[in-house]
Coordinates of C-alpha atoms in Angstrom, one line a residue:
M1 CA 109.8 74.4 127.8
N2 CA 112.7 73.4 130.1
R3 CA 113.8 73.9 133.7
Y4 CA 115.5 77.2 132.8
A5 CA 112.4 78.6 131.3
H6 CA 109.0 79.3 132.8
A7 CA 106.0 80.3 130.8
A8 CA 103.9 83.0 132.3
A9 CA 100.7 84.5 131.0
A10 CA 100.9 88.2 130.2
V11 CA 98.3 90.4 131.8
R12 CA 96.0 92.2 129.4
L13 CA 94.4 95.4 130.8
G14 CA 91.7 97.0 128.7
L15 CA 90.9 97.2 125.0
L16 CA 93.0 99.0 122.4
L17 CA 93.2 102.7 123.1
L18 CA 92.5 105.2 120.5
A19 CA 95.3 107.7 119.9
T20 CA 94.6 111.5 120.2
T21 CA 96.6 114.5 119.1
A22 CA 96.2 116.8 122.1
L23 CA 99.9 117.7 122.3
A24 CA 101.2 121.2 122.8
P25 CA 102.4 122.9 119.6
T26 CA 106.0 122.8 118.8
A27 CA 108.1 126.0 119.4
L28 CA 109.7 126.0 116.0
H29 CA 108.8 124.5 112.6
A30 CA 110.9 122.6 110.1
Q31 CA 113.1 124.4 107.6
A32 CA 112.6 121.6 105.0
P33 CA 109.4 120.5 103.3
A34 CA 107.7 117.4 104.8
D35 CA 107.7 115.5 101.5
D36 CA 111.5 115.3 101.5
F37 CA 111.4 112.8 104.3
V38 CA 112.0 109.1 103.5
P39 CA 109.8 106.9 105.8
V40 CA 111.6 104.4 108.0
T41 CA 110.6 100.8 107.6
D42 CA 111.1 97.8 109.9
A43 CA 113.5 96.4 107.3
M44 CA 115.6 99.6 107.7
L45 CA 115.6 99.3 111.4
Q46 CA 116.7 95.6 111.3
D47 CA 119.6 96.5 108.9
P48 CA 120.4 100.2 109.3
A49 CA 122.4 102.1 106.7
P50 CA 126.0 102.4 107.9
E51 CA 125.8 106.2 108.1
D52 CA 122.7 106.2 110.4
W53 CA 122.2 105.7 114.1
P54 CA 118.4 105.1 114.2
M55 CA 117.9 103.8 117.8
W56 CA 119.4 103.7 121.3
R57 CA 122.3 101.3 120.5
R58 CA 122.1 101.7 116.7
T59 CA 120.8 98.1 116.2
L60 CA 118.1 96.1 117.8
D61 CA 120.6 93.6 119.1
G62 CA 122.0 96.2 121.5
W63 CA 125.6 96.2 120.3
G64 CA 126.4 99.9 120.3
Y65 CA 128.5 99.2 117.2
S66 CA 128.9 101.2 114.0
P67 CA 130.7 99.8 110.9
L68 CA 132.0 103.2 109.9
D69 CA 135.8 103.3 109.5
Q70 CA 136.8 106.7 108.2
I71 CA 138.0 107.5 111.7
D72 CA 140.4 104.8 112.6
R73 CA 143.4 103.9 114.8
G74 CA 145.8 105.7 112.5
N75 CA 144.1 109.1 112.3
V76 CA 141.9 109.4 115.4
G77 CA 144.5 111.6 117.0
D78 CA 143.5 114.3 114.5
L79 CA 139.8 114.5 115.7
R80 CA 138.6 118.0 116.2
M81 CA 135.4 119.4 117.6
V82 CA 133.2 120.8 114.7
W83 CA 130.2 122.0 116.6
S84 CA 128.5 122.0 120.0
R85 CA 125.1 122.9 121.4
G86 CA 123.8 123.6 124.9
L87 CA 121.0 121.3 126.1
A88 CA 118.0 121.8 128.4
P89 CA 118.7 121.7 132.1
G90 CA 118.1 118.5 134.2
S91 CA 119.6 115.0 134.4
N92 CA 121.1 114.4 131.0
Q93 CA 121.7 110.9 129.7
G94 CA 120.6 111.5 126.1
T95 CA 121.4 109.4 123.0
P96 CA 121.4 111.2 119.6
L97 CA 119.3 109.5 116.9
V98 CA 120.7 110.2 113.4
Y99 CA 118.8 109.5 110.2
R100 CA 119.7 110.8 106.7
G101 CA 121.7 113.8 108.0
V102 CA 119.3 114.9 110.7
M103 CA 120.0 114.4 114.4
Y104 CA 117.1 114.0 116.8
M105 CA 118.3 114.9 120.3
P106 CA 116.3 114.0 123.4
N107 CA 116.8 116.6 126.2
P108 CA 115.8 116.4 129.8
G109 CA 112.2 117.2 130.6
D110 CA 110.6 116.0 127.3
V111 CA 112.4 118.4 125.0
I112 CA 113.2 117.0 121.6
Q113 CA 115.3 118.9 119.0
A114 CA 115.9 118.1 115.3
L115 CA 119.4 119.4 114.3
D116 CA 121.3 119.5 111.1
A117 CA 123.9 116.7 111.8
V118 CA 126.6 118.5 109.8
T119 CA 126.2 122.1 111.2
G120 CA 124.3 121.7 114.5
D121 CA 121.7 124.2 113.3
L122 CA 118.2 123.8 114.8
R123 CA 115.5 122.6 112.4
W124 CA 112.7 122.2 115.0
E125 CA 112.2 121.9 118.7
H126 CA 109.3 120.3 120.6
R127 CA 108.7 121.0 124.3
R128 CA 105.9 118.9 125.7
D129 CA 103.4 120.8 127.8
L130 CA 103.6 118.9 131.1
P131 CA 101.0 119.2 133.9
D132 CA 101.9 121.5 136.8
D133 CA 101.5 118.7 139.4
V134 CA 103.4 115.9 137.6
S135 CA 106.5 116.2 139.8
D136 CA 104.3 115.8 142.9
H137 CA 103.6 112.2 141.7
V138 CA 106.5 111.1 139.5
S139 CA 109.9 111.7 141.1
G140 CA 113.5 110.4 140.8
L141 CA 114.5 109.9 137.2
S142 CA 111.2 111.2 135.8
R143 CA 112.7 114.0 133.6
T144 CA 115.6 112.0 132.3
N145 CA 115.2 111.2 128.6
R146 CA 117.7 108.6 127.4
N147 CA 116.5 107.9 123.9
V148 CA 113.9 108.3 121.2
A149 CA 112.8 105.9 118.4
I150 CA 111.9 106.4 114.7
H151 CA 109.5 104.6 112.5
D152 CA 107.7 105.5 109.3
R153 CA 107.8 109.3 109.5
F154 CA 107.5 109.5 113.3
I155 CA 109.9 110.3 116.1
I156 CA 108.5 108.4 119.1
D157 CA 109.1 108.8 122.8
T158 CA 107.7 108.2 126.2
S159 CA 106.9 111.2 128.5
V160 CA 107.2 112.4 132.0
D161 CA 103.4 112.3 132.4
D162 CA 103.3 108.6 131.4
Y163 CA 102.2 108.8 127.8
V164 CA 103.8 107.5 124.6
F165 CA 103.7 110.0 121.8
A166 CA 104.8 110.6 118.2
L167 CA 106.0 113.7 116.3
D168 CA 106.3 114.2 112.6
A169 CA 110.0 113.8 112.0
A170 CA 110.2 116.4 109.3
T171 CA 108.2 119.1 111.1
G172 CA 108.1 118.3 114.8
E173 CA 104.3 118.6 114.7
P174 CA 102.4 116.2 117.0
A175 CA 101.0 113.1 115.3
W176 CA 99.5 110.9 118.0
E177 CA 99.7 110.3 121.8
T178 CA 98.4 107.5 124.1
E179 CA 98.2 107.5 127.8
I180 CA 99.9 104.4 129.3
L181 CA 99.3 105.1 133.0
D182 CA 97.5 107.8 135.0
Y183 CA 100.5 109.5 136.6
R184 CA 98.3 110.6 139.6
T185 CA 97.2 107.1 140.5
L186 CA 99.8 104.8 138.9
P187 CA 102.9 106.9 138.7
A188 CA 106.0 105.6 136.9
H189 CA 109.2 107.2 135.6
Q190 CA 109.8 106.7 131.9
S191 CA 113.5 107.6 132.0
S192 CA 114.2 105.5 128.9
G193 CA 112.4 105.7 125.5
P194 CA 111.2 102.8 123.4
I195 CA 112.4 100.6 120.6
V196 CA 110.3 99.7 117.5
A197 CA 110.0 95.9 117.1
G198 CA 108.1 94.8 114.1
G199 CA 106.0 97.9 113.9
K200 CA 105.4 97.9 117.7
V201 CA 106.6 100.6 120.1
V202 CA 107.9 98.6 123.0
S203 CA 108.7 100.4 126.2
G204 CA 109.4 99.7 129.9
R205 CA 109.4 102.0 133.0
G206 CA 110.3 102.2 136.6
C207 CA 107.2 102.1 138.8
M208 CA 106.9 104.3 141.9
P209 CA 106.5 102.1 145.0
E210 CA 103.3 103.9 146.0
A211 CA 101.7 102.9 142.6
G212 CA 101.6 99.2 143.5
P213 CA 102.0 96.4 141.0
N214 CA 99.8 97.7 138.1
A215 CA 102.2 100.4 137.2
C216 CA 105.0 97.9 136.7
V217 CA 104.3 97.1 133.1
V218 CA 106.0 96.6 129.7
T219 CA 103.8 97.8 126.9
A220 CA 103.5 97.7 123.1
H221 CA 101.7 100.2 120.9
D222 CA 101.0 100.4 117.2
A223 CA 103.8 102.6 115.7
A224 CA 101.3 104.1 113.1
T225 CA 98.5 105.0 115.5
G226 CA 99.6 104.7 119.1
A227 CA 96.9 102.1 119.8
E228 CA 97.8 99.9 122.7
L229 CA 98.5 96.3 121.6
W230 CA 99.5 94.6 124.8
R231 CA 100.8 95.2 128.3
T232 CA 102.6 92.7 130.5
R233 CA 102.7 93.2 134.3
L234 CA 106.1 92.3 135.9
I235 CA 104.5 91.3 139.3
P236 CA 102.2 88.3 139.3
A237 CA 98.8 88.4 140.8
P238 CA 97.0 85.7 142.8
G239 CA 96.2 82.8 140.4
E240 CA 99.0 83.7 138.0
P241 CA 102.3 81.8 137.6
G242 CA 104.8 83.2 140.1
D243 CA 102.3 84.3 142.6
E244 CA 103.6 81.8 145.1
T245 CA 107.1 83.3 145.0
W246 CA 105.9 86.4 147.0
G247 CA 105.2 84.4 150.2
G248 CA 101.6 85.5 150.7
V249 CA 102.3 89.2 150.4
P250 CA 99.0 90.9 149.4
F251 CA 99.0 91.8 145.8
E252 CA 98.6 95.5 146.3
E253 CA 101.7 95.5 148.6
R254 CA 103.9 94.0 145.8
R255 CA 105.9 97.0 144.5
H256 CA 108.6 98.4 142.3
V257 CA 109.6 95.6 139.9
G258 CA 110.4 97.9 137.0
A259 CA 112.0 97.6 133.5
W260 CA 113.5 101.1 133.2
M261 CA 116.2 100.6 130.5
V262 CA 115.7 99.9 126.8
P263 CA 114.9 96.4 125.4
S264 CA 116.6 94.4 122.7
Y265 CA 114.8 92.5 119.9
D266 CA 115.5 89.4 117.8
P267 CA 113.3 89.6 114.7
E268 CA 113.9 85.9 113.8
L269 CA 112.8 84.6 117.1
N270 CA 110.3 87.5 117.5
L271 CA 111.4 87.9 121.1
V272 CA 111.9 91.1 123.1
Y273 CA 114.5 90.9 125.8
I274 CA 114.2 93.2 128.8
G275 CA 115.6 93.3 132.3
T276 CA 114.0 94.1 135.7
S277 CA 114.8 95.9 138.9
V278 CA 114.7 95.2 142.6
T279 CA 111.6 95.2 144.8
S280 CA 110.6 97.9 147.3
P281 CA 111.8 97.4 150.0
A282 CA 114.9 95.6 148.9
P283 CA 115.6 93.3 152.0
K284 CA 113.3 90.4 151.6
F285 CA 112.6 89.8 155.3
L286 CA 110.5 93.0 155.0
I287 CA 108.4 91.7 152.1
G288 CA 107.4 88.0 152.5
G289 CA 110.6 86.4 153.7
V290 CA 114.2 85.8 152.5
E291 CA 113.3 82.3 151.2
N292 CA 111.1 83.7 148.5
T293 CA 112.3 84.7 145.0
H294 CA 109.7 87.5 144.3
L295 CA 109.3 87.0 140.6
Y296 CA 110.0 88.7 138.3
H297 CA 112.5 91.0 140.0
N298 CA 116.2 91.1 138.8
S299 CA 115.5 88.9 135.9
T300 CA 115.9 88.7 132.1
L301 CA 112.6 88.3 130.4
A302 CA 112.0 87.1 126.9
L303 CA 108.6 88.4 125.7
D304 CA 106.7 87.3 122.6
A305 CA 106.7 90.5 120.6
D306 CA 103.2 89.9 119.2
T307 CA 101.4 89.1 122.5
G308 CA 103.7 90.2 125.4
E309 CA 103.7 86.7 126.8
I310 CA 106.7 85.8 129.0
V311 CA 108.2 83.0 126.9
W312 CA 111.1 82.4 129.4
Y313 CA 112.8 84.1 132.3
Y314 CA 116.1 83.8 134.1
Q315 CA 116.5 85.3 137.6
H316 CA 120.0 86.7 138.1
L317 CA 119.8 87.4 141.8
N318 CA 117.3 87.4 144.8
D319 CA 118.2 91.0 145.5
H320 CA 118.4 92.4 149.1
W321 CA 120.8 95.2 148.2
D322 CA 119.2 97.3 145.3
L323 CA 121.5 95.6 142.7
D324 CA 119.1 96.2 139.8
H325 CA 119.4 94.1 136.6
P326 CA 117.7 96.2 133.9
F327 CA 120.6 97.0 131.7
E328 CA 121.4 96.4 128.0
R329 CA 121.1 92.8 126.7
L330 CA 123.6 92.0 123.8
L331 CA 122.3 89.5 121.3
V332 CA 125.2 87.7 119.7
D333 CA 125.7 84.6 117.6
T334 CA 129.0 83.1 118.7
A335 CA 131.0 80.0 119.5
V336 CA 130.7 79.3 123.2
A337 CA 133.8 77.9 124.8
P338 CA 134.2 79.4 128.3
D339 CA 137.7 79.1 129.7
P340 CA 137.6 77.4 133.1
A341 CA 140.6 79.5 134.1
A342 CA 138.6 82.7 133.6
V343 CA 135.0 81.7 134.0
T344 CA 133.7 80.8 137.5
W345 CA 130.4 79.1 136.6
I346 CA 129.9 76.9 133.5
N347 CA 127.1 74.6 132.3
P348 CA 128.6 71.1 132.3
R349 CA 126.5 70.1 129.2
L350 CA 128.2 72.7 127.0
Q351 CA 130.2 71.2 124.1
P352 CA 133.2 73.7 123.9
G353 CA 133.1 75.6 120.7
E354 CA 129.5 74.9 119.8
R355 CA 127.8 77.9 118.1
R356 CA 124.9 79.4 120.0
R357 CA 122.5 82.4 119.7
V358 CA 123.1 84.0 123.0
V359 CA 121.9 87.0 125.1
T360 CA 125.0 88.2 127.0
G361 CA 126.6 91.1 128.7
I362 CA 126.5 92.5 132.3
P363 CA 122.8 93.0 133.0
G364 CA 123.1 94.2 136.6
K365 CA 124.9 96.1 139.2
T366 CA 126.8 93.0 140.5
G367 CA 129.2 93.3 137.5
V368 CA 128.6 89.6 136.7
V369 CA 128.7 88.6 133.0
Y370 CA 125.8 86.2 132.2
T371 CA 125.5 84.3 128.9
L372 CA 122.2 82.6 128.2
D373 CA 120.8 80.8 125.2
R374 CA 118.4 83.4 123.9
E375 CA 115.9 81.0 122.4
T376 CA 115.4 78.9 125.6
G377 CA 116.9 80.9 128.5
E378 CA 119.3 78.0 129.2
F379 CA 122.2 79.1 131.5
L380 CA 125.6 78.7 129.7
W381 CA 128.2 80.6 131.8
A382 CA 128.8 83.4 134.1
R383 CA 131.7 85.2 135.8
P384 CA 132.3 88.2 138.0
T385 CA 134.4 91.1 136.7
V386 CA 134.7 93.4 139.8
A387 CA 134.8 92.3 143.4
Q388 CA 131.4 91.0 144.5
T389 CA 130.3 89.4 147.7
V390 CA 126.6 88.9 147.2
I391 CA 126.7 85.7 145.1
S392 CA 128.3 82.6 146.6
A393 CA 127.5 80.1 143.8
I394 CA 125.7 79.5 140.5
D395 CA 124.7 75.9 139.7
G396 CA 126.1 75.4 136.2
A397 CA 123.6 72.6 135.4
T398 CA 120.5 74.6 136.4
G399 CA 121.6 78.2 136.5
A400 CA 120.2 78.6 140.0
V401 CA 121.9 81.4 141.9
T402 CA 122.8 81.1 145.6
E403 CA 123.2 84.3 147.6
N404 CA 125.9 84.7 150.2
A405 CA 124.1 84.1 153.5
E406 CA 126.6 86.3 155.4
V407 CA 125.4 89.4 153.7
V408 CA 121.6 88.6 153.4
F409 CA 119.6 90.9 155.7
R410 CA 117.4 89.1 158.2
S411 CA 116.5 91.7 160.7
E412 CA 116.0 95.4 161.3
G413 CA 119.2 97.3 162.0
Q414 CA 121.5 94.6 160.6
E415 CA 124.6 96.0 158.9
V416 CA 126.7 94.1 156.3
M417 CA 129.7 94.9 154.2
A418 CA 128.7 94.3 150.6
C419 CA 130.4 94.5 147.2
P420 CA 129.3 96.2 145.1
T421 CA 126.9 98.7 146.6
W422 CA 123.8 100.1 144.9
N423 CA 126.2 102.3 142.9
G424 CA 127.4 99.2 141.0
G425 CA 129.7 97.3 139.6
K426 CA 127.9 98.5 136.6
D427 CA 125.0 100.8 136.2
W428 CA 122.9 102.2 133.3
E429 CA 126.0 103.2 131.4
A430 CA 126.0 100.9 128.4
G431 CA 128.7 98.6 127.2
A432 CA 129.4 97.8 123.5
Y433 CA 130.2 94.7 121.4
S434 CA 132.3 94.6 118.2
P435 CA 131.9 91.8 115.7
L436 CA 135.5 92.5 114.5
T437 CA 136.9 91.2 117.8
N438 CA 134.0 89.3 119.4
L439 CA 134.7 91.3 122.5
M440 CA 132.3 93.0 124.9
Y441 CA 133.6 96.4 126.2
M442 CA 132.1 97.1 129.6
P443 CA 132.2 100.3 131.8
L444 CA 132.7 99.3 135.4
R445 CA 133.5 100.7 138.8
H446 CA 134.9 99.3 142.0
T447 CA 132.5 100.0 144.9
C448 CA 131.9 98.3 148.3
G449 CA 130.2 99.7 151.4
R450 CA 128.5 99.3 154.7
M451 CA 124.8 98.7 154.1
L452 CA 122.2 99.0 156.8
A453 CA 118.6 97.6 156.7
T454 CA 116.3 100.3 158.0
A455 CA 112.6 100.0 157.5
G456 CA 110.8 103.1 156.3
V457 CA 113.9 104.8 154.9
G458 CA 113.5 105.6 151.2
W459 CA 112.2 103.2 148.6
Y460 CA 114.6 100.4 149.5
A461 CA 114.8 100.5 153.3
L462 CA 118.6 100.7 153.0
T463 CA 121.3 103.2 153.9
V464 CA 124.9 102.8 152.6
R465 CA 128.3 104.2 153.0
T466 CA 130.0 103.5 149.7
E467 CA 133.8 103.4 149.3
V468 CA 136.3 102.4 146.7
T469 CA 137.0 98.7 146.9
R470 CA 139.9 97.9 149.1
G471 CA 143.0 97.1 147.1
E472 CA 141.8 99.1 144.0
E473 CA 143.8 102.2 143.1
H474 CA 141.1 103.6 140.9
L475 CA 137.3 103.8 140.9
G476 CA 136.7 103.3 137.2
T477 CA 137.7 100.7 134.7
I478 CA 136.9 99.3 131.2
E479 CA 137.1 95.6 130.6
A480 CA 137.3 93.9 127.2
I481 CA 135.7 90.5 127.6
S482 CA 135.6 87.7 125.0
A483 CA 132.0 86.6 124.2
E484 CA 133.4 83.2 123.3
T485 CA 135.7 82.4 126.2
G486 CA 134.8 84.8 128.9
E487 CA 138.4 85.9 129.2
T488 CA 139.4 89.5 129.9
V489 CA 141.6 90.5 127.0
W490 CA 142.5 94.0 128.4
T491 CA 141.6 96.5 131.0
H492 CA 141.8 100.3 131.2
D493 CA 141.8 101.8 134.6
Q494 CA 141.2 105.5 135.5
P495 CA 140.5 107.6 138.6
A496 CA 136.9 108.5 137.6
F497 CA 134.2 106.0 136.9
T498 CA 133.5 105.2 133.3
M499 CA 130.4 106.1 131.3
S500 CA 128.8 104.6 128.2
L501 CA 130.9 103.1 125.3
V502 CA 130.6 102.7 121.5
A503 CA 132.7 100.5 119.2
T504 CA 133.4 101.2 115.5
G505 CA 134.6 99.6 112.3
G506 CA 137.7 101.7 112.6
G507 CA 139.0 99.6 115.4
L508 CA 138.1 102.1 118.1
V509 CA 136.1 102.2 121.4
F510 CA 134.9 105.7 122.3
G511 CA 133.8 106.5 125.9
G512 CA 133.9 109.1 128.6
D513 CA 134.2 109.3 132.3
A514 CA 132.7 111.3 135.2
N515 CA 135.7 113.7 135.2
G516 CA 134.8 115.0 131.7
R517 CA 137.4 113.0 129.7
F518 CA 136.3 111.6 126.4
K519 CA 138.6 109.0 124.9
A520 CA 139.2 106.7 121.9
L521 CA 140.8 103.4 122.8
D522 CA 142.3 100.7 120.5
H523 CA 139.7 97.9 120.4
E524 CA 142.4 95.2 120.5
T525 CA 144.7 96.6 123.2
G526 CA 142.9 99.3 125.2
E527 CA 145.6 101.8 124.4
V528 CA 144.4 105.4 124.7
L529 CA 144.8 106.9 121.2
W530 CA 143.0 110.2 121.7
E531 CA 141.6 112.2 124.6
I532 CA 139.9 115.5 125.3
N533 CA 138.6 117.2 128.4
L534 CA 134.9 118.2 127.9
G535 CA 134.7 119.8 131.3
S536 CA 131.6 118.0 132.7
P537 CA 130.8 114.3 133.2
V538 CA 130.2 112.5 129.9
T539 CA 126.7 111.3 130.8
G540 CA 125.3 110.9 127.3
F541 CA 125.5 107.8 125.2
P542 CA 128.1 108.3 122.4
V543 CA 127.2 107.7 118.8
T544 CA 129.0 107.9 115.4
Y545 CA 127.3 108.6 112.1
A546 CA 128.2 109.9 108.6
A547 CA 126.7 112.8 106.6
G548 CA 128.0 114.3 103.3
G549 CA 130.7 111.6 103.1
R550 CA 132.2 112.6 106.5
Q551 CA 132.1 110.6 109.7
Y552 CA 131.2 112.3 113.0
V553 CA 131.3 111.3 116.7
A554 CA 128.8 112.8 119.0
V555 CA 128.4 112.7 122.8
S556 CA 126.9 114.9 125.5
T557 CA 127.9 115.9 129.0
G558 CA 125.9 117.0 132.1
R559 CA 124.6 116.0 135.4
S560 CA 123.1 112.7 136.5
L561 CA 122.2 111.1 139.8
N562 CA 125.2 108.8 140.1
T563 CA 127.8 111.3 138.9
S564 CA 126.8 113.6 141.8
G565 CA 126.4 110.8 144.3
L566 CA 129.8 109.2 143.7
R567 CA 131.8 112.4 143.4
R568 CA 132.8 112.3 147.1
L569 CA 134.8 109.1 146.3
T570 CA 137.1 111.2 144.0
P571 CA 137.3 114.6 145.8
D572 CA 140.3 115.7 143.8
L573 CA 138.3 115.6 140.6
R574 CA 136.1 118.7 140.2
P575 CA 134.2 118.8 136.9
S576 CA 131.4 121.2 136.2
D577 CA 127.8 120.1 135.4
G578 CA 127.1 121.6 132.0
N579 CA 124.6 120.0 129.7
T580 CA 126.2 120.2 126.3
L581 CA 126.3 118.2 123.1
F582 CA 129.7 117.9 121.4
V583 CA 130.4 116.7 117.8
F584 CA 133.8 115.7 116.4
A585 CA 135.2 114.9 113.0
L586 CA 138.5 114.7 111.2
P587 CA 139.8 117.9 109.5
D588 CA 138.2 118.5 106.0
S589 CA 141.5 117.7 104.3
Q590 CA 141.3 114.1 105.6

């Protein structure tokens, strides 16, 4: 253990839970016999077949990269839509999961569909029977369904009513379910689904402020039975490591440190990497004092996959502004040689060019890239990408972050001009990494705004008037950043803010924007090689897969909270809000 790392005991609540099968029946049944299905193993998840996309970012390292290269820089201009399908209503941020020619599509509101990945024909559909009062207790992002997981013969997801459950992948029939939290007493929104790490279904969630600290948990369940294996609370209790960082705030008043995006997993280290959110309220003078760090909010946590123990943590920001840090963690093996001309904060002990196993990317709304040693949590380097005024310094030797005192709230009614606002910098839209270029491709936006600390207003005790950052012509941008040097190799600017990205072996980066444009960019230069108007914001996570010898690209459009909230910044852009899945391929003759 070193000064960058801090061991903390995971909290164990209860004995293993027995799974039940009290799910609602599926609406439609499979068209193919169940014995045609080839079970998915941990080895298959750790090294997926090139044609498959078997989890949120395709691989457990969070890259969002496919080696498929049938569609490349030379022919991508010939892409054509080959099928589309309407999706259920609600906030759509879904990721198709594709395995052996079948697409499993999570829809809003706990609707899951199995589709023929070549034709789009429906094989089965499951609609979870939700309690009538669930929306009275679980609000916000509760009906968003970003991703599902697959293991053995099960499609596995987390639900609006705070269960984890499994369906037979061939038939859609319920297999098991386990309650994680009582949504009436410990409500949490499970807007993201799980990953499967060594046979364990690992999931995080965003906890409603009224639920208190015991809803703010990361959990692991047996993928075969649904039995709970461990749970780790993200807010320490009296007597636990980190308790002192809350400044004497009573345990039951410690709220809203969630982990509401999808983890990454390193099988060799057996560590799960997950990020956390801001507290409620956000200004720390309202919850124990500005001098306290309130662990483990706005942190990267490395959890032992077998026990849930926090092996190390790194805190990115003592957050007064709702600048969550729960986003994707990219696990990359790379030479580390940050360029002082491009990188603001560097560990002085680094030997330039030494090879490290790192966890990197832009984990939070500040838009700051952080690179840490993923075995120890040691700080290696960090740099801003968009304008930010909340961090004044990071100590390269210790990784300790110093917030800008000029924008730290210290009293009721105080107003500050902060960059970014709670809209980000970066938000839940995922970046991608390509091993062909050793570049990270990040969807960013330029936001600043007047923020006011107002007790009793919403979850965060904040109001904000967001605007496009002064001096910036456009709201949206994509930056290609070297994982080795930290340099920005290219940028692509656009009027609307950018959505999630995927990189491919064909030398392409696919991504959409809030104005409905879906694009393919050259991964080396950022040149736009192909573009189509899908009519509605491209809110889904794009994927690419192959079936029958043909490569496809899939993405969905629709409505989400931030596409609606930021629309006033681009009033000349007027997309619709249709929830639709689109699939593209080259013409058959190619």
